[in-house]
Short mmCIF file of C-alpha atoms in Angstrom, two decimals:
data_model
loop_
_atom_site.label_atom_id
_atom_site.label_comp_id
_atom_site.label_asym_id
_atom_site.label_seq_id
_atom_site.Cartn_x
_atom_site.Cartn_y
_atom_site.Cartn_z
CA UNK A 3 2.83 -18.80 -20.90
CA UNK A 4 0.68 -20.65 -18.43
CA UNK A 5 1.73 -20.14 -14.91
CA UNK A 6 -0.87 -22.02 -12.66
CA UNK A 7 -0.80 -25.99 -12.30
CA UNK A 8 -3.39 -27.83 -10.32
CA UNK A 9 -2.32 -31.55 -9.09
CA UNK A 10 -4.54 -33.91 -7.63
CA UNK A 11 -2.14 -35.95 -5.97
CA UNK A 12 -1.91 -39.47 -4.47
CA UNK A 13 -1.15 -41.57 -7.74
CA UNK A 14 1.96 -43.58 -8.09
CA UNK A 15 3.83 -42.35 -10.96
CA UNK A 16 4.92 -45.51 -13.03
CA UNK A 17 6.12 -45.83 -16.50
CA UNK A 18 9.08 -44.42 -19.10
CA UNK A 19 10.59 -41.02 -19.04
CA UNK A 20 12.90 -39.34 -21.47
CA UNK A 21 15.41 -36.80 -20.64
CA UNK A 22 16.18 -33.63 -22.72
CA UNK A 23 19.49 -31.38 -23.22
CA UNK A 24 21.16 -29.56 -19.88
CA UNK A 25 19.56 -26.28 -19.18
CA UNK A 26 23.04 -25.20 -17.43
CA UNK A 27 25.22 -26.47 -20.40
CA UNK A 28 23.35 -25.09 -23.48
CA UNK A 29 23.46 -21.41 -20.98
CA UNK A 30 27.00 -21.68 -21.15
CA UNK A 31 27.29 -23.07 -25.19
CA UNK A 32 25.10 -20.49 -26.56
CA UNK A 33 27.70 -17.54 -25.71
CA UNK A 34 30.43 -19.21 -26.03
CA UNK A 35 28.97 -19.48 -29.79
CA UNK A 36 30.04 -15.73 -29.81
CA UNK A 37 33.89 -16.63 -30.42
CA UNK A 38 33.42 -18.25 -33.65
CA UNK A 39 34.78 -16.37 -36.17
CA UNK A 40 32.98 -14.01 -39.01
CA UNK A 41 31.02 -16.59 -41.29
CA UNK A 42 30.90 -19.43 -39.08
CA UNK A 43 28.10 -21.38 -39.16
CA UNK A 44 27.24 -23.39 -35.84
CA UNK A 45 24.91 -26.43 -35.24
CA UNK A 46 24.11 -27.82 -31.82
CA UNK A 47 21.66 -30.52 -31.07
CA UNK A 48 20.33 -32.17 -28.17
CA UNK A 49 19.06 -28.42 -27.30
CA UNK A 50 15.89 -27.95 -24.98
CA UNK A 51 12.71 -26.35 -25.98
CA UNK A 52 12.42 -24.48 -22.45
CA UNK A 53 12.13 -20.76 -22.63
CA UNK A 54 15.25 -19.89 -21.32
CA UNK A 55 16.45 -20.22 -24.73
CA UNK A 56 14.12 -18.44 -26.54
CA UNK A 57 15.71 -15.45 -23.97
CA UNK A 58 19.44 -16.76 -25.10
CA UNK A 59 18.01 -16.41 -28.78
CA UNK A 60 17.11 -12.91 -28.64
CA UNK A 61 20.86 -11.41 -26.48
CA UNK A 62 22.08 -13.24 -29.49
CA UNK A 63 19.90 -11.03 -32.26
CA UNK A 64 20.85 -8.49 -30.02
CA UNK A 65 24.32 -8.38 -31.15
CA UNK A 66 24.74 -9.53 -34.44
CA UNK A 67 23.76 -13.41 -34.34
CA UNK A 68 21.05 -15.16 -35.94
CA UNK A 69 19.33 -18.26 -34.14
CA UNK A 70 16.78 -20.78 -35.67
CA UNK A 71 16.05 -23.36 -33.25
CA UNK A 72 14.41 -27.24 -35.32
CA UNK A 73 11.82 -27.61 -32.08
CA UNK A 74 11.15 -31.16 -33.39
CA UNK A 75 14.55 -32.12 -33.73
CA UNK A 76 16.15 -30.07 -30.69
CA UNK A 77 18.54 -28.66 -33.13
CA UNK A 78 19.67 -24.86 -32.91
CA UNK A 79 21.84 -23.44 -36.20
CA UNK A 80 23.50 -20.08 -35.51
CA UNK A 81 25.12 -18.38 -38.32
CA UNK A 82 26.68 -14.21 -38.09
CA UNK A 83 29.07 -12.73 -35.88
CA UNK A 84 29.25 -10.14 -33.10
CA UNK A 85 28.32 -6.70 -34.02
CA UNK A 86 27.42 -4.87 -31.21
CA UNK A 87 28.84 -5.17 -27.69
CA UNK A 88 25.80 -3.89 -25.39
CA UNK A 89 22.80 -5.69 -24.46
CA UNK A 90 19.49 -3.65 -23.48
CA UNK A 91 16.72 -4.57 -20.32
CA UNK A 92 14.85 -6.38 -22.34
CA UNK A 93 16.47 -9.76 -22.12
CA UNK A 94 19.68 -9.50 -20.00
CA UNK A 95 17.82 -9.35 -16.83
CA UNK A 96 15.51 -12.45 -17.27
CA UNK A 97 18.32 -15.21 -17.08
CA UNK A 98 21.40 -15.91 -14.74
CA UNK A 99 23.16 -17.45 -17.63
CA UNK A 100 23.51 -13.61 -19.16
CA UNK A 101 26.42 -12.95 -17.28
CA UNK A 102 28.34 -15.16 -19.72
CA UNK A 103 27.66 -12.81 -22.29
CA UNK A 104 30.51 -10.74 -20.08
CA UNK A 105 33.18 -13.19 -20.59
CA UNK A 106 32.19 -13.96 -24.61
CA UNK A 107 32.15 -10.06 -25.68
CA UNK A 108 35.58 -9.46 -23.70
CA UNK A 109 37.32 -12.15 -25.51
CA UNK A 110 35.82 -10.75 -28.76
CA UNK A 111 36.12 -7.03 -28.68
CA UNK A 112 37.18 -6.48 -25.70
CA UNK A 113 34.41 -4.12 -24.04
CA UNK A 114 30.76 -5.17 -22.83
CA UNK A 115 27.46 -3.14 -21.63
CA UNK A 116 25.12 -4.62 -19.94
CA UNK A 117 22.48 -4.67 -17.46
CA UNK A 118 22.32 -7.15 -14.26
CA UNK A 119 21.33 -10.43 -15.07
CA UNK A 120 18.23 -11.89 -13.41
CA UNK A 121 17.98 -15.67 -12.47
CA UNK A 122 16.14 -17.35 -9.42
CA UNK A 123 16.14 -15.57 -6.35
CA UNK A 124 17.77 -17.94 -4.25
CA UNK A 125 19.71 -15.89 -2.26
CA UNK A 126 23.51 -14.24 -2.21
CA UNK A 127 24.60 -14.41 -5.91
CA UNK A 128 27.46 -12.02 -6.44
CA UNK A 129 29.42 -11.24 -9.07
CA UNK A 130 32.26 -9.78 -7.82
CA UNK A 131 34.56 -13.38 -8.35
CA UNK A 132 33.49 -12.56 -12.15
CA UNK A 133 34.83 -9.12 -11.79
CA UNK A 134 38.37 -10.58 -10.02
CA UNK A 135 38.80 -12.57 -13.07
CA UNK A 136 38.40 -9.75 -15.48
CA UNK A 137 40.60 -7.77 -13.10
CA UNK A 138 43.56 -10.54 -13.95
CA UNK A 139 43.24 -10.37 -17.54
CA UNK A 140 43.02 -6.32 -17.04
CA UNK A 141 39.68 -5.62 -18.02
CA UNK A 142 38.29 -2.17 -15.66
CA UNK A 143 35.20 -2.83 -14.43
CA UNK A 144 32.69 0.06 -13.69
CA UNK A 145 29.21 -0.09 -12.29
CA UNK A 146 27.03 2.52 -12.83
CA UNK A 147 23.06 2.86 -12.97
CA UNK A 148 22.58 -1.05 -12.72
CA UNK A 149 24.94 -1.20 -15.64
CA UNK A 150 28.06 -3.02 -15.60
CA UNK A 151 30.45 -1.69 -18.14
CA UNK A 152 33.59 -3.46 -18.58
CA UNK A 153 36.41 -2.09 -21.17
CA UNK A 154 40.04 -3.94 -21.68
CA UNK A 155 43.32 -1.67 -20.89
CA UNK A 156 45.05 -3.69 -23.37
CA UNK A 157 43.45 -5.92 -26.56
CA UNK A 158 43.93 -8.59 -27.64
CA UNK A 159 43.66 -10.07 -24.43
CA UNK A 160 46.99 -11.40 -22.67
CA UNK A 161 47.20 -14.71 -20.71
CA UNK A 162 46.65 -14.83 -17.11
CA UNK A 163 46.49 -16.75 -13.84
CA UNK A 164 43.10 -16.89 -11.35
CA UNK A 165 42.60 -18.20 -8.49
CA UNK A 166 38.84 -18.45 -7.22
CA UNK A 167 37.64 -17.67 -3.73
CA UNK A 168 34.60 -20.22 -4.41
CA UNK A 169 34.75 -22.65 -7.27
CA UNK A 170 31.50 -20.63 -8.77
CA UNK A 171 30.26 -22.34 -12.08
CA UNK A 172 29.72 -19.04 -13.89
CA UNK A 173 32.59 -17.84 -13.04
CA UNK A 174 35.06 -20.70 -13.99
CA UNK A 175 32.75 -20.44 -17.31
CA UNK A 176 33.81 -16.94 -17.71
CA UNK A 177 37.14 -17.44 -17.38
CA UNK A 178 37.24 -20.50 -19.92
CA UNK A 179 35.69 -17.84 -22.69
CA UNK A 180 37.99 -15.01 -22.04
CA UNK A 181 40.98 -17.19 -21.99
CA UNK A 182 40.47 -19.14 -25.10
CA UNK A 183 41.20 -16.37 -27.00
CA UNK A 184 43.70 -14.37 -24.70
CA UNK A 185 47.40 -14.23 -25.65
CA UNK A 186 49.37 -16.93 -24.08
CA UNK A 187 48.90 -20.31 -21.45
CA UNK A 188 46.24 -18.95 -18.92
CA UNK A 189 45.29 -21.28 -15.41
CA UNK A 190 42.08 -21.51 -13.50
CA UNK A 191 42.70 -22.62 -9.82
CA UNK A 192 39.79 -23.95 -7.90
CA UNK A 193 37.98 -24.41 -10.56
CA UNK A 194 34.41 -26.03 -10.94
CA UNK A 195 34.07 -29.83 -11.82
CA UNK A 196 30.43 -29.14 -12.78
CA UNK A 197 29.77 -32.24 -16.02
CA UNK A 198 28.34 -28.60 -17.55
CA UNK A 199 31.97 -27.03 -17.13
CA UNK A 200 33.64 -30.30 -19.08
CA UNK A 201 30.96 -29.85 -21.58
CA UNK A 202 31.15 -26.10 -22.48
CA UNK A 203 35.54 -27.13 -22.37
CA UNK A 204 35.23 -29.82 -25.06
CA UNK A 205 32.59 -27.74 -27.28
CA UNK A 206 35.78 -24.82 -27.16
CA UNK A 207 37.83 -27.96 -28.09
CA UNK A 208 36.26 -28.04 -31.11
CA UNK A 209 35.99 -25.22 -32.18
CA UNK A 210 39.92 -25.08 -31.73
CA UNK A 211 40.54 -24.08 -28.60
CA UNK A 212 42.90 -25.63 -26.39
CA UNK A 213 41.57 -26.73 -22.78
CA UNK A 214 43.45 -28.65 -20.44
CA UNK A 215 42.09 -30.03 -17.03
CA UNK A 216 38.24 -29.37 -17.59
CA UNK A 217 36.37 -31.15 -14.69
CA UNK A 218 39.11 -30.88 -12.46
CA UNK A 219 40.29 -28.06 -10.13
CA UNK A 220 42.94 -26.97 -11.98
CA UNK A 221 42.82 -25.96 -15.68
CA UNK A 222 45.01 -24.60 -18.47
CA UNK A 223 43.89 -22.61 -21.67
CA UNK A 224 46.34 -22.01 -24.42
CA UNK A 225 45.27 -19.28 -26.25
CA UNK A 226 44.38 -19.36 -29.52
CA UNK A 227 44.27 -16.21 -32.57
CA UNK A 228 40.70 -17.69 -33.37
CA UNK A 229 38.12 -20.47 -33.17
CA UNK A 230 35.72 -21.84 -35.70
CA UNK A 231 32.24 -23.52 -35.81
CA UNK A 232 30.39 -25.31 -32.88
CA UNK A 233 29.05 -28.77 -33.67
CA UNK A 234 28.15 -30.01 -30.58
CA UNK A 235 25.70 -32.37 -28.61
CA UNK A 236 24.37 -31.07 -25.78
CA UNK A 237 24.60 -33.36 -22.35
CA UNK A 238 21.39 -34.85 -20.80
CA UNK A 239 20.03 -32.40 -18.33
CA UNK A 240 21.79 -33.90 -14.75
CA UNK A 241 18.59 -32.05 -12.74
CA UNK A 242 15.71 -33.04 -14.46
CA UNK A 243 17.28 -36.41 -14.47
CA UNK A 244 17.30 -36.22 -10.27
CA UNK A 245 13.50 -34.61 -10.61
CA UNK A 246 12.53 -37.89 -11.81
CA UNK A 247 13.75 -40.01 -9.66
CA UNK A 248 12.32 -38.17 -6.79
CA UNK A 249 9.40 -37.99 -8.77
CA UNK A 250 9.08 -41.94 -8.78
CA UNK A 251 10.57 -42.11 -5.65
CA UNK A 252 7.95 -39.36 -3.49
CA UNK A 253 4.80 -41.16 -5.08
CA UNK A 254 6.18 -44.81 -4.14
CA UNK A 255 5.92 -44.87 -8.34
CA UNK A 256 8.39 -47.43 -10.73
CA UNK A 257 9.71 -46.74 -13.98
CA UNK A 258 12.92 -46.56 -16.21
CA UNK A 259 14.88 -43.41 -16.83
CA UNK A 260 16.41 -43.08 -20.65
CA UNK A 261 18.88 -40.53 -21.93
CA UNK A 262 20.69 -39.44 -18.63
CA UNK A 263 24.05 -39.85 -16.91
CA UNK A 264 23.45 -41.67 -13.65
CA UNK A 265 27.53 -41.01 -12.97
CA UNK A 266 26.89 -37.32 -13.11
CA UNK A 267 24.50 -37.82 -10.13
CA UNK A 268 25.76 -40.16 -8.14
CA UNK A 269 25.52 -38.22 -4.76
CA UNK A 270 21.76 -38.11 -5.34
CA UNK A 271 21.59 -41.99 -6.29
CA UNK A 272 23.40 -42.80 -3.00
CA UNK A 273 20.91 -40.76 -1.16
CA UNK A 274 18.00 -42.18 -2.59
CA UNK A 275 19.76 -45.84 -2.32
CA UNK A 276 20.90 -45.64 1.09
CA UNK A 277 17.01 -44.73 2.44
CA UNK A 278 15.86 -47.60 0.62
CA UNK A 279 14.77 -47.02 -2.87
CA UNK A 280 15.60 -49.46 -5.44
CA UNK A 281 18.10 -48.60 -8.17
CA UNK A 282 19.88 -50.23 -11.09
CA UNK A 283 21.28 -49.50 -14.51
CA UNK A 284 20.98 -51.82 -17.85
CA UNK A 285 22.20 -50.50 -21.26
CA UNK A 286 21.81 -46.83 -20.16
CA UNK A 287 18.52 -46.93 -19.07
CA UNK A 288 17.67 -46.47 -15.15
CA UNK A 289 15.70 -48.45 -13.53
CA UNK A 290 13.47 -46.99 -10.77
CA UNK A 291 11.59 -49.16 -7.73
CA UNK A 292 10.16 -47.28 -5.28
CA UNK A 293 7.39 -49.35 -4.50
CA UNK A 294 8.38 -49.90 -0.90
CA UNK A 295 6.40 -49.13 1.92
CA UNK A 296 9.21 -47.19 4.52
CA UNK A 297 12.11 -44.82 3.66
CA UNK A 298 14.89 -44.29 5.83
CA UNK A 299 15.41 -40.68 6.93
CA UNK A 300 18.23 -38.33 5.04
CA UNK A 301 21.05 -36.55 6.31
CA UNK A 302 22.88 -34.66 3.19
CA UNK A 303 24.39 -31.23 2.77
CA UNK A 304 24.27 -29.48 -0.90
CA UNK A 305 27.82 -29.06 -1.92
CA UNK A 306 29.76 -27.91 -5.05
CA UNK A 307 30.15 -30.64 -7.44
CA UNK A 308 30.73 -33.68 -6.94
CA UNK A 309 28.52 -32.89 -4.13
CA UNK A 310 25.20 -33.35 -3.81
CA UNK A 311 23.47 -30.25 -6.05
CA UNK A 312 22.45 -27.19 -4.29
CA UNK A 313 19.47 -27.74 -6.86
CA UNK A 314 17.97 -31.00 -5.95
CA UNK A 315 18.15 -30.00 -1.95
CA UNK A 316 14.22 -28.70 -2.36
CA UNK A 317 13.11 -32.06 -3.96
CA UNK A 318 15.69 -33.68 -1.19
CA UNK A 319 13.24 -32.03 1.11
CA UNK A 320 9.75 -33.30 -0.64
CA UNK A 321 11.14 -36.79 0.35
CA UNK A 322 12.23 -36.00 3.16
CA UNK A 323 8.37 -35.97 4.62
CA UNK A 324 7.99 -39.50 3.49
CA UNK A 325 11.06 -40.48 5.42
CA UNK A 326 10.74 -42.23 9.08
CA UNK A 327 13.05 -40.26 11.68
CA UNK A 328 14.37 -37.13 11.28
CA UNK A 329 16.05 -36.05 8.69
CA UNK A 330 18.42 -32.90 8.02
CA UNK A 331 19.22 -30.83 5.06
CA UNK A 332 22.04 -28.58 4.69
CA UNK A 333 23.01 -25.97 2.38
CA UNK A 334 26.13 -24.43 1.95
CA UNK A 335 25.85 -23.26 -1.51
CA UNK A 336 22.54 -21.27 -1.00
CA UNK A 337 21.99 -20.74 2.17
CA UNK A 338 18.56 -19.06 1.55
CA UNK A 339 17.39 -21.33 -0.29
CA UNK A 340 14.87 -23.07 1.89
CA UNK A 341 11.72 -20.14 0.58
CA UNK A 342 9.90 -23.34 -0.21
CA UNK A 343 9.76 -24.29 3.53
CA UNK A 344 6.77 -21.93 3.72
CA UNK A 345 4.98 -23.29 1.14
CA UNK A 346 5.06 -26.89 2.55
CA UNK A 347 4.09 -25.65 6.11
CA UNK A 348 0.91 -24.54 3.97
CA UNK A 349 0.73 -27.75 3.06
CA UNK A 350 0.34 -29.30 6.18
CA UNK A 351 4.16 -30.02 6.70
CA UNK A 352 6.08 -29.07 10.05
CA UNK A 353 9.88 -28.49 9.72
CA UNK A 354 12.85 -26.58 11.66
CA UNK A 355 14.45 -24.14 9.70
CA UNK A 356 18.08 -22.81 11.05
CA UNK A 357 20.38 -20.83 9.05
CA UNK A 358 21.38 -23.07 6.40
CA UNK A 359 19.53 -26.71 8.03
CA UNK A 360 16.38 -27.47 7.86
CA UNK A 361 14.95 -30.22 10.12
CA UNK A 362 11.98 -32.55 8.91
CA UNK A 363 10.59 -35.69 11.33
CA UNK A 364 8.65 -37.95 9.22
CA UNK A 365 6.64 -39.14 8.49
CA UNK A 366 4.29 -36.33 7.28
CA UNK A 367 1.61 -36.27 4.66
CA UNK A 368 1.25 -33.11 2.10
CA UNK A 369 -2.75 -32.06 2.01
CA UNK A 370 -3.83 -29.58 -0.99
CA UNK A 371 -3.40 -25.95 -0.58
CA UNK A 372 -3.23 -23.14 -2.64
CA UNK A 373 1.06 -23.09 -2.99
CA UNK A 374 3.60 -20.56 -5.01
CA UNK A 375 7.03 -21.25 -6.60
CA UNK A 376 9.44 -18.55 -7.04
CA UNK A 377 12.19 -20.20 -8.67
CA UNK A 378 12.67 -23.44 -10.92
CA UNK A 379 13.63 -25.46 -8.45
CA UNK A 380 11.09 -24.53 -5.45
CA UNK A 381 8.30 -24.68 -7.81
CA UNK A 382 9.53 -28.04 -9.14
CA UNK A 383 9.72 -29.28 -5.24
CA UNK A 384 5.80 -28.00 -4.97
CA UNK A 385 4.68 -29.89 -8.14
CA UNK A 386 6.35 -32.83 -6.71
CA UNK A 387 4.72 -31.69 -2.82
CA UNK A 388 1.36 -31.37 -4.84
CA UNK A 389 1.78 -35.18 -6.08
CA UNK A 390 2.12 -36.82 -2.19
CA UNK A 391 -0.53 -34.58 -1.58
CA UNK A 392 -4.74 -35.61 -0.68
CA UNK A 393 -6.85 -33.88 -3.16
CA UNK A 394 -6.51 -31.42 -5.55
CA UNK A 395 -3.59 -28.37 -5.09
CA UNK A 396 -2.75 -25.53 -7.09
CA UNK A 397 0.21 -23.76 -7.95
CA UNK A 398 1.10 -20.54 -9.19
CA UNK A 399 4.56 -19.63 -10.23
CA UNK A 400 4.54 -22.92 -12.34
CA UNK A 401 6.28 -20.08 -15.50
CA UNK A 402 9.80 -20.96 -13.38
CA UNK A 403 9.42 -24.48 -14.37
CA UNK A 404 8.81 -23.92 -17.75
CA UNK A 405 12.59 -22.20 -17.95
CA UNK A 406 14.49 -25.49 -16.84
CA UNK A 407 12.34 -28.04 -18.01
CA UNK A 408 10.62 -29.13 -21.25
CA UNK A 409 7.04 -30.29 -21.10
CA UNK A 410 7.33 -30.88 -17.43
CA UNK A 411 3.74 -31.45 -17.14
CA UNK A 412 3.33 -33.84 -20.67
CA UNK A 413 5.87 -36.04 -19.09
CA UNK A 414 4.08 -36.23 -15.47
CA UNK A 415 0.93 -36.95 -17.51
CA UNK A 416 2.30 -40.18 -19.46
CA UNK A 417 3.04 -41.19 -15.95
CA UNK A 418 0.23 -41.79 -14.80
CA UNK A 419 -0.08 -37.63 -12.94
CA UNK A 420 -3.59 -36.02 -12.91
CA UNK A 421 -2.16 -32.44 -13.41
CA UNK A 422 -3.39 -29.85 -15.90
CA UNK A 423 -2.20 -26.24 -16.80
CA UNK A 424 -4.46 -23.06 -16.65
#
């Protein structure tokens, strides 16, 4: 896989862009895919051809189920049931989403082996909210030698009732998997409202499940003795959707958006709306202006949906440079997740970091410099650094794009972007 970029910047992206399948709901589909019953056969379209799920894929060989993923027509078919209930170091630790294989092989058999997962390194990511749920449905939970081995007291499952200290995405995912199949009318207080959450509830819908409440805080599951087949759609991927809109938006570039769900970003629409970029929606297409000459500084703080994403707050910041005033950037999902604040000052760019704020007076101009991403959306905030930029920068770490987003760099290119892999 190619992992340095080099951008030669300056060019005002303008043109059509087409958005692919969510990263974060095709994470949570895949294992959920382990609750369908022996000789199911599963379909599910709409799926990115990013490398995260070629890791997905192979946890799923792993233990007993074959994927074949159409590349051409975005189409995965899984067929084969769960066989084995512990996943090795080869694949476990190279994705976040892993940790959903917990919550799939409890409701199944009952008993899981695993390693950590992995992810981006983004700061305090714990697990232990996961654990407190599989404490409720009373699952032990032992960690040993980076291992996490977690074993059922009683199985089948029996309904229960969780509240969560944060409303973590994962975990409300977890719970959803273990409670579809537990004994009796489980509830999920303080739940997530992430669009992904609603879509993972309504692909455990139908398979037969019975989900009440998805997208709100408070859900109910009603157990069920099994589920069948997915056949599902995927959703359009809500953060590469935002990616290009600050993409046309930090070159001064124009173009129309197809395939995504401007009311699962509104937060980020505002933002861009309020400063002064030009916005408007026709027969699901969005249109993009951004042609004007002055932006009006930002003041946002990253927030659990339907705040603004934790996940756009680096790209927040690539604008933020082009912005007149000062403008401030909270986070109060990842607090350490302002790494990328380095690489701009590399850049050329001067900025206040403290604790979770960072502090940019604009505006500022990007000049080339030899940069380095170290997680998806970092890296994605350098490429998009690397376009404002004079001359020609390059950028390693570009192999953390490649997980979220397909052909990232084909689609800059058709817009007009002078950017080539090595």
């Amino acid at each position: 896989m190619s992992n340095v970029v080099k951008i030669k910047g300056g060019v005002p992206l303008i043109g059509d862009v087409t958005i692919n399948g969510s990263k974060n709901a095709i994470s949570a589909i895949l294992p959920a895919a382990c609750l369908a019953k022996p000789g199911s056969h599963s379909v599910i379209k709409n799926v990115p051809d990013i490398s995260d799920i070629e890791t997905h894929c192979a946890i799923l060989k792993e233990i007993g189920i074959t994927a074949s993923f159409d590349r051409e027509h975005h189409t995965l078919t899984l067929s084969g049931s769960v066989e084995q209930v512990s996943l090795s170091e080869t694949n476990a630790p190279k994705i976040r989403a892993s940790n959903l294989y917990l919550g799939a092989l409890l409701a199944i058999k009952g008993e899981v082996h695993m390693p950590f997962c992995g992810g981006d390194q983004i700061g305090d990511r714990p697990l232990d909210i996961h654990f407190s749920i599989f404490h409720k449905f009373k699952i032990n939970t032992e960690i040993k030698d980076g291992h996490i081995n977690c074993l059922a007291t009683e199985f089948p499952l029996k309904a229960a009732t969780v509240y969560l200290r944060y409303p973590s995405v994962g975990a409300t995912e977890n719970a959803l998997l273990i409670a579809s199949l537990a004994e009796g009318t489980s509830y999920i207080y303080n739940a997530a409202c992430e669009p992904e959450i609603t879509d993972l509830a309504i692909t455990l819908n139908n398979m037969g499940a019975q989900i009440h409440g998805a997208g709100t805080p408070i859900i109910r599951v009603t157990g069920v003795s099994e589920l069948g087949s997915i056949s599902h759609e995927v959703i359009p991927d809500r953060l590469e959707y935002c990616t290009f809109l600050m993409a046309f938006a930090c070159t001064h570039g124009k173009g129309r958006i197809l395939g995504g769900i401007p009311e699962h970003s509104i937060s980020v629409l505002q933002t861009l709306i309020d400063s002064g970029v030009s916005i408007h929606f026709e027969d699901g297409i969005t249109y993009v202006d951004a042609t004007c000459d002055t932006y009006n500084p930002i003041n946002i703080s990253a927030l659990p949906y339907p705040g603004l994403p934790t996940d756009v707050q680096p790209l927040l910041a690539v604008f933020a440079t082009l912005c007149k005033g000062t403008s401030v950037i909270q986070d109060s999902v990842f607090k350490n997740r302002f790494g990328y604040a380095k690489e701009f000052s590399k850049m050329g760019i001067s900025s206040l970091h403290l604790y979770d704020h960072l502090c940019i007076n604009g505006p500022q101009q990007f000049k080339a410099a030899h940069v380095k991403g170290t997680d998806i959306r970092a890296a994605s905030s350098l490429v998009l650094a690397a376009l404002c930029a004079t001359s020609e920068t390059t950028l390693t770490g570009y192999s953390h794009v490649a997980r979220g987003y397909e052909n990232f760099v084909r689609k800059l290119h058709s817009l007009g972007a002078h950017i080539d892999l090595y």
